[in-house]
Coordinates of C-alpha atoms in Angstrom, one line a residue:
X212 CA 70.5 -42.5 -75.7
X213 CA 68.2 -40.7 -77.8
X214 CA 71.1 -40.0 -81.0
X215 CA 69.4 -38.3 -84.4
X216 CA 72.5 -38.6 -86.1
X217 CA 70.1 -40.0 -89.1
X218 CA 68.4 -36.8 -89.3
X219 CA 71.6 -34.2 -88.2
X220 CA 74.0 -35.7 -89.9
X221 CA 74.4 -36.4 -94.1
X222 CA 78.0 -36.9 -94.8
X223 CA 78.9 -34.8 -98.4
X224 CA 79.5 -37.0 -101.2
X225 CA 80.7 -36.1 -104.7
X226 CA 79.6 -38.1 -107.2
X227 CA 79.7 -37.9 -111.3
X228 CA 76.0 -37.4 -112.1
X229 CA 74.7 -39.9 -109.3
X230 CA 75.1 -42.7 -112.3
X231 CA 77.6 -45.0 -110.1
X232 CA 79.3 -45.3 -113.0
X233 CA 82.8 -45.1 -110.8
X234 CA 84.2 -46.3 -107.7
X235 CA 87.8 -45.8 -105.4
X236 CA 87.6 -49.1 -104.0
X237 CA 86.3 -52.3 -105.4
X238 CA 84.0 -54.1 -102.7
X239 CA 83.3 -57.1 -104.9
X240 CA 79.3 -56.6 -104.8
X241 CA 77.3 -58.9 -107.4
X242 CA 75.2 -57.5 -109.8
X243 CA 72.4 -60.1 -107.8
X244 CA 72.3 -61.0 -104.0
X245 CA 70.5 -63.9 -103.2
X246 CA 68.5 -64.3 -100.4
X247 CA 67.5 -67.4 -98.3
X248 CA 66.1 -67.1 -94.7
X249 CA 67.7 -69.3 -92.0
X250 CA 68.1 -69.7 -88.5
X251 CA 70.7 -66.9 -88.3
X252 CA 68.2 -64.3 -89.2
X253 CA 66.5 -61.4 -86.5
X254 CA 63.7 -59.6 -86.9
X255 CA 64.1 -55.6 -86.3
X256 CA 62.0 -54.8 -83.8
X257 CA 58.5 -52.8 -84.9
X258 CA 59.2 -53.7 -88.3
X259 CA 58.9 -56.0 -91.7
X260 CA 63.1 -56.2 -91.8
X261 CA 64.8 -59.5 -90.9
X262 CA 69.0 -59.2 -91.3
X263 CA 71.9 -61.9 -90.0
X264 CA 73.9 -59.8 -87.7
X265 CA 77.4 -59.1 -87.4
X266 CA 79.1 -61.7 -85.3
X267 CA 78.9 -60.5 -81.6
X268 CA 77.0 -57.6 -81.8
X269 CA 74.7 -55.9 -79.4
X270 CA 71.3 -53.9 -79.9
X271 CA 70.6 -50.7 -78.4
X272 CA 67.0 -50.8 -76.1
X273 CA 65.1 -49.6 -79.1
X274 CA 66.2 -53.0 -81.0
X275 CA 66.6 -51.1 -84.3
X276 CA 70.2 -50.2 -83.7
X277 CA 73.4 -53.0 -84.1
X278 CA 76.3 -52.3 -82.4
X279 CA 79.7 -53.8 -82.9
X280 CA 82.1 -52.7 -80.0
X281 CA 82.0 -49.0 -79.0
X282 CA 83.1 -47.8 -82.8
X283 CA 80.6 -49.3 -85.0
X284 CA 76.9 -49.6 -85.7
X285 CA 74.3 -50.7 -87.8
X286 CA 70.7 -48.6 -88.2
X287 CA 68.0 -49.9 -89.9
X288 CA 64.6 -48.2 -90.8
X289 CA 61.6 -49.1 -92.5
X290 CA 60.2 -46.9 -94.9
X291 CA 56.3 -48.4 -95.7
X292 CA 55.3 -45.5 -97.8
X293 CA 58.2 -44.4 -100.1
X294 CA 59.1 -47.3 -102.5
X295 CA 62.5 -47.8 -103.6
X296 CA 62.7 -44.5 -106.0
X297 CA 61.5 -42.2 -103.5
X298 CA 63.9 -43.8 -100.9
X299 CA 67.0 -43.8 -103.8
X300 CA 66.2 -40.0 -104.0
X301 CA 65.9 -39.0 -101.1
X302 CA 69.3 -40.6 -99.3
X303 CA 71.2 -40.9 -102.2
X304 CA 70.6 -39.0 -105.5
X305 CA 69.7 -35.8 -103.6
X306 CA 72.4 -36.0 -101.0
X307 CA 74.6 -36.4 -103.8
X308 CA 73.6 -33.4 -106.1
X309 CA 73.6 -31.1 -103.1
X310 CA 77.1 -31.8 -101.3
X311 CA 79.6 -29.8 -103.9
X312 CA 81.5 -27.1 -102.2
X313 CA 80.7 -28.8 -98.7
X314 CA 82.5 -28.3 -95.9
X315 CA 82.1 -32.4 -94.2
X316 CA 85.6 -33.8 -96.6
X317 CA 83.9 -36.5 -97.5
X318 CA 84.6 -38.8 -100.6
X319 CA 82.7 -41.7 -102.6
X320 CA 84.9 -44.6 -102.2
X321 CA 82.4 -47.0 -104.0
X322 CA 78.8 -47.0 -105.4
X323 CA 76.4 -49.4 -107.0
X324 CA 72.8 -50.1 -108.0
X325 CA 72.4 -54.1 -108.0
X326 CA 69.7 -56.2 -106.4
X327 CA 68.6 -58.3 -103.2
X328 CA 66.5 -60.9 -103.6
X329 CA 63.7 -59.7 -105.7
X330 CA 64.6 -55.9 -105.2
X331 CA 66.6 -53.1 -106.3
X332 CA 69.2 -52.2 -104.0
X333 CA 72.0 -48.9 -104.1
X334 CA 74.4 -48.7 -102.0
X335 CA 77.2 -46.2 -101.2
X336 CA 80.7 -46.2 -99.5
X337 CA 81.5 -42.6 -97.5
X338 CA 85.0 -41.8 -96.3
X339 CA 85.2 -38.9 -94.2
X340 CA 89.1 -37.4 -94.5
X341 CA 88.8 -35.6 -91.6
X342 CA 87.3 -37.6 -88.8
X343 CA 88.5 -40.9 -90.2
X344 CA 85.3 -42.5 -90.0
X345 CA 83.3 -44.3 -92.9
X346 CA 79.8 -45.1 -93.6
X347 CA 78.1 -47.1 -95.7
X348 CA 74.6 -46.1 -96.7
X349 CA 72.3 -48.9 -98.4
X350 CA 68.3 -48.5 -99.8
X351 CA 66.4 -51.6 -100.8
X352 CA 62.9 -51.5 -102.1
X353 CA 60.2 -52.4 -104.3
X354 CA 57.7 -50.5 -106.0
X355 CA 55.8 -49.3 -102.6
X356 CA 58.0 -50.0 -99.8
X357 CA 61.7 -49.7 -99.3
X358 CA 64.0 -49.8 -96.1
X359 CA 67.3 -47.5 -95.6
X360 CA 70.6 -49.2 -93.7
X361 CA 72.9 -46.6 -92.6
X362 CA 76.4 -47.9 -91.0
X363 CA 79.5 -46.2 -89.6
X364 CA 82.5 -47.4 -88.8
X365 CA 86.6 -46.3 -88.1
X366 CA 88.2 -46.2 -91.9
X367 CA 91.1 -48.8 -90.7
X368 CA 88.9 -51.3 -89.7
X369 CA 88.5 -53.0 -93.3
X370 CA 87.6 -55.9 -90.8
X371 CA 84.7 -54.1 -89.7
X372 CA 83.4 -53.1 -92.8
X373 CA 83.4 -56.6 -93.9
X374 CA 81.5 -57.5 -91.4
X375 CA 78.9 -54.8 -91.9
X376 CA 78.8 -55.6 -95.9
X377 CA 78.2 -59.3 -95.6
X378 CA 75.2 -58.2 -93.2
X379 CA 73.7 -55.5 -94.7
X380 CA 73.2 -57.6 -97.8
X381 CA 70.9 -60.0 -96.1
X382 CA 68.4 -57.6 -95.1
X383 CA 64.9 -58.5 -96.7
X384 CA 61.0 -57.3 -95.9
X385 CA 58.7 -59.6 -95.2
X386 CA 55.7 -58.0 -97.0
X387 CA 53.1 -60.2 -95.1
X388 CA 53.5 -58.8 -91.9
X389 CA 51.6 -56.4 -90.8
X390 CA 52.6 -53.2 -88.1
X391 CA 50.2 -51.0 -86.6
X392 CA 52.1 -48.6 -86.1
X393 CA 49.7 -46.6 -84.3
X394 CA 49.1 -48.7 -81.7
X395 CA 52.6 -49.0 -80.4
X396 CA 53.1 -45.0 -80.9
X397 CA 54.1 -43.5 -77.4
X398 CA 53.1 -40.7 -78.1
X399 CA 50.1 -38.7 -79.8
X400 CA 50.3 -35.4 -82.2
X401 CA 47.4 -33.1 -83.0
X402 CA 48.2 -31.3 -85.9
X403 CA 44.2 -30.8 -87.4
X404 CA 43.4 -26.9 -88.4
X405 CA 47.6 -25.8 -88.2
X406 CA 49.5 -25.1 -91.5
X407 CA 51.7 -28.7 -91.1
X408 CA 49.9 -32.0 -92.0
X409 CA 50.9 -35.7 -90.9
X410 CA 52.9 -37.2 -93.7
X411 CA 54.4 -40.8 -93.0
X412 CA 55.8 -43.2 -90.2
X413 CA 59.2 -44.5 -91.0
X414 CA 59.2 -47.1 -88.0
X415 CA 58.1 -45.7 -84.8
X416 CA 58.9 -41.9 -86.1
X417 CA 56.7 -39.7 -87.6
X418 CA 57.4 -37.2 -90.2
X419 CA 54.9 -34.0 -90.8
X420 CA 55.2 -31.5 -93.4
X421 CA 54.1 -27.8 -94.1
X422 CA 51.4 -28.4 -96.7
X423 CA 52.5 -25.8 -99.3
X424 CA 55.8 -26.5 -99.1
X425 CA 58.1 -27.3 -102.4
X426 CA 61.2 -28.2 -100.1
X427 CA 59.5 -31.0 -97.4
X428 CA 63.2 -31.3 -96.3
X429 CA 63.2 -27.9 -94.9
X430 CA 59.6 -27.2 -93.9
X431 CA 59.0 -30.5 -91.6
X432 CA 59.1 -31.9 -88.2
X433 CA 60.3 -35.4 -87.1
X434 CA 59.0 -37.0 -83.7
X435 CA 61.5 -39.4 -82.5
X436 CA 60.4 -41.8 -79.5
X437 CA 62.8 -43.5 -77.0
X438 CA 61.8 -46.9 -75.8
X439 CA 63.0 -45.8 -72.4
X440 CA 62.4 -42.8 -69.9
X441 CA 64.5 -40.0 -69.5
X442 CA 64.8 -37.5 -66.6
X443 CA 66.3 -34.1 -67.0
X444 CA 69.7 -35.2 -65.5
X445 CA 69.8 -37.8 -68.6
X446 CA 68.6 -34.6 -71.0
X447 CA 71.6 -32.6 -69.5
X448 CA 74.2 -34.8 -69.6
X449 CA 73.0 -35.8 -73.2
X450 CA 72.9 -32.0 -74.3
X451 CA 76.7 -31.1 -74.5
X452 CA 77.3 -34.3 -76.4
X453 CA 74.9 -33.6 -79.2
X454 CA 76.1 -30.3 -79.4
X455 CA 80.1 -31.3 -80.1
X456 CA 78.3 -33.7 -82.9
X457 CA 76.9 -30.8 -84.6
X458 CA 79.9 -28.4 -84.4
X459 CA 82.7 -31.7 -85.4
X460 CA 80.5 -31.8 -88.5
X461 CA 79.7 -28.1 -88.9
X462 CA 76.6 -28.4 -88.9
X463 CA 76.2 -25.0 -86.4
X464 CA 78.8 -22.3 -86.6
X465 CA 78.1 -21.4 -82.6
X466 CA 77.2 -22.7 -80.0
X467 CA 73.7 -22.6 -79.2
X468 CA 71.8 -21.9 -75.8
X469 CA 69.2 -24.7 -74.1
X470 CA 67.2 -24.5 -71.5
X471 CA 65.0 -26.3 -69.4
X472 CA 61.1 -26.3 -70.3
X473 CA 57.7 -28.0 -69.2
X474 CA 54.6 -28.7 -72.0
X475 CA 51.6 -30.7 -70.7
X476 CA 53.3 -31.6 -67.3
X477 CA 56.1 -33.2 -69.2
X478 CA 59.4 -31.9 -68.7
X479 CA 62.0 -31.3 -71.1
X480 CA 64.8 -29.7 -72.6
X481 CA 64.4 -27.5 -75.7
X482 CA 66.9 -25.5 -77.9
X483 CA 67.2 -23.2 -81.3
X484 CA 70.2 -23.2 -83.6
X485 CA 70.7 -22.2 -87.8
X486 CA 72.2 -25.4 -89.7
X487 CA 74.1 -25.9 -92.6
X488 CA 73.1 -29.2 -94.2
X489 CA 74.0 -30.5 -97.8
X490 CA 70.4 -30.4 -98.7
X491 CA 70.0 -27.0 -97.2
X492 CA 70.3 -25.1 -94.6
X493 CA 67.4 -24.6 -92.1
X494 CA 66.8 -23.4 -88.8
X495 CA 65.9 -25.9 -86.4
X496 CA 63.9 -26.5 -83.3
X497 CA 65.2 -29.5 -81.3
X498 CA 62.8 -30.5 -78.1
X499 CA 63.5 -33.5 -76.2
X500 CA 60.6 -34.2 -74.1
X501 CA 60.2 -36.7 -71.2
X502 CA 57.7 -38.4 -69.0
X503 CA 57.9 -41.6 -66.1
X504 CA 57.3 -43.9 -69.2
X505 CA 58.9 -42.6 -72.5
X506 CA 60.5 -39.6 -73.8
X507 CA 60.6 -38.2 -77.2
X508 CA 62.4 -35.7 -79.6
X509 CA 60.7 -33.2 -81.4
X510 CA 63.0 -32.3 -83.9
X511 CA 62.1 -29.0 -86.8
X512 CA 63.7 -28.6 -90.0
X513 CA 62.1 -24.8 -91.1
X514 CA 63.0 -23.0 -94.5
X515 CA 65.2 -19.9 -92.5
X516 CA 63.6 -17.6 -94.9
X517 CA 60.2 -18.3 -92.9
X518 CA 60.0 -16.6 -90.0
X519 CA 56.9 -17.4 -89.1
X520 CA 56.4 -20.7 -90.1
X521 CA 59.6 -21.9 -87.8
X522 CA 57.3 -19.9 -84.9
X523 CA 54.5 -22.0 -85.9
X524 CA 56.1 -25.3 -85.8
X525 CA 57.8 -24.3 -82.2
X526 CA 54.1 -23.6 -80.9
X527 CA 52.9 -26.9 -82.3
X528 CA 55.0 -28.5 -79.6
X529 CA 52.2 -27.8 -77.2
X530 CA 50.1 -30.3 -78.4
X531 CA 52.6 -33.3 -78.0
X532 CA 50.9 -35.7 -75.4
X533 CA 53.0 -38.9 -74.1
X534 CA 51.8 -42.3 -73.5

């Protein structure tokens, strides 16, 4: 269902001044990938991205999410307004500075800057000791637009990761297409006279930011569409799951409270909780909001210093309409 582990979740890693300049395990990576379109290739839905999938993998109903077995997956977003700097920074190099002294166990296995085709490309290898899983994390980009491939997969399954390396290296952007992204939006946002201002679309979610903020990390809130309804026994059943995610990663100390709550006829399920994340901690507001046709989750990421600012974005809520 409707999993944020993009936004909840940054594994720690540790690495020597963020200039790749070591790695654990040697994944054989060239310096230059080349790319050539065939037959094999799919296009991820609502974007520019074409990849060659794993062999025998499945998509989950928003199409932007590869699946291999029950243990393994593939997420691929477009970012159309943060080249491949802003991209490198924000899911690598700051990641990167901020995890020492984390709690997550987590350890750079490999790293690399190389390229794809005709753009730059880093890529990172995550080894969590504790949970046994691994992730690979890959940003590709030009000088305005860049995409961001996270993966996860069990540590023992070097078959796996195979798999996931030889297709994550054939992702390209096809910069003549064009999305309108606000056409095939679910939902709409009002956000004109308040103290937070639309910021950017990374596929179909949309990312606003307090407008005075230094930190858009923790002053911001992300509205994340499902491609399929939810009703509040989906929300429910969905709610003690997300929870166990965020206590397994420590990302909450104690289990928060959640109740049931209705905003412009829609119903939903809404919840508050502090978070420790590696690029600060924040208090959050997580919503998940539903209608016959589509659901959504409105997710907050406030500086906890900011009282009133985290009341603010929790009030914005109200204007959240569903298509």
């Amino acid at each position: 269902m409707m999993k944020i582990t993009l936004y909840l979740t940054l594994l720690a890693i540790c690495l020597n001044g963020c200039d790749f300049s070591f790695f654990r395990k040697d994944l054989n990576i060239p310096d230059s990938v080349a790319i050539k379109k065939t037959e094999k290739y799919i296009q991820i839905r609502n974007t520019r991205i074409f990849i060659v999938p794993p062999k025998g993998y499945t998509t989950d109903k928003t199409g932007q999410k590869l699946y291999l077995g029950k243990n393994a997956e593939i997420l691929v977003l477009e970012k159309p307004n943060r080249g491949f700097q802003q991209a490198y920074e924000d899911h690598i190099k700051l990641p990167v500075s901020k995890m020492q002294g984390n709690p997550f166990q987590s350890e750079v296995q490999y790293a690399k800057r190389f390229r794809i085709g005709a753009d730059s490309a880093a890529l990172v290898l995550i080894t969590d000791t504790k949970t046994k899983i691994s992730r690979i994390d890959l940003v590709i980009g030009s000088e305005f637009k860049s995409m961001f491939i996270t993966s996860s997969f069990p540590t023992n399954q070097s078959s796996i990761l195979k798999e996931i390396l030889a297709s994550i290296q054939t992702a390209y952007m096809d910069h003549s297409i064009t999305i309108d992204y606000e056409s095939i939006a679910t939902f709409s946002f009002d956000v004109s006279g308040e103290r937070f201002a639309y910021s950017h679309r990374e596929n179909e979610i949309a990312f606003y930011t307090y407008t005075n903020t230094v930190n858009s990390y923790v002053s911001s809130i992300a509205i994340i569409p499902s491609m399929y309804p939810l009703t509040i026994q989906d929300l429910n059943t969905e709610m003690p799951s997300l929870i166990q995610k965020l206590m397994d990663k420590k990302t909450i100390q104690q289990i928060p409270n959640y109740e049931q709550v209705e905003i412009n006829g829609y119903k939903g399920i809404h919840l508050s909780y502090y978070g420790k994340y590696p690029t600060g901690d924040a208090q959050v507001y997580h919503l998940f909001l539903s209608s016959k046709e589509t659901a959504v989750t409105y997710l907050c990421f406030i500086d906890p210093t900011d009282k009133a600012l985290f009341e603010t974005a929790k009030s914005l809520a109200k204007n959240i309409r569903l298509k």
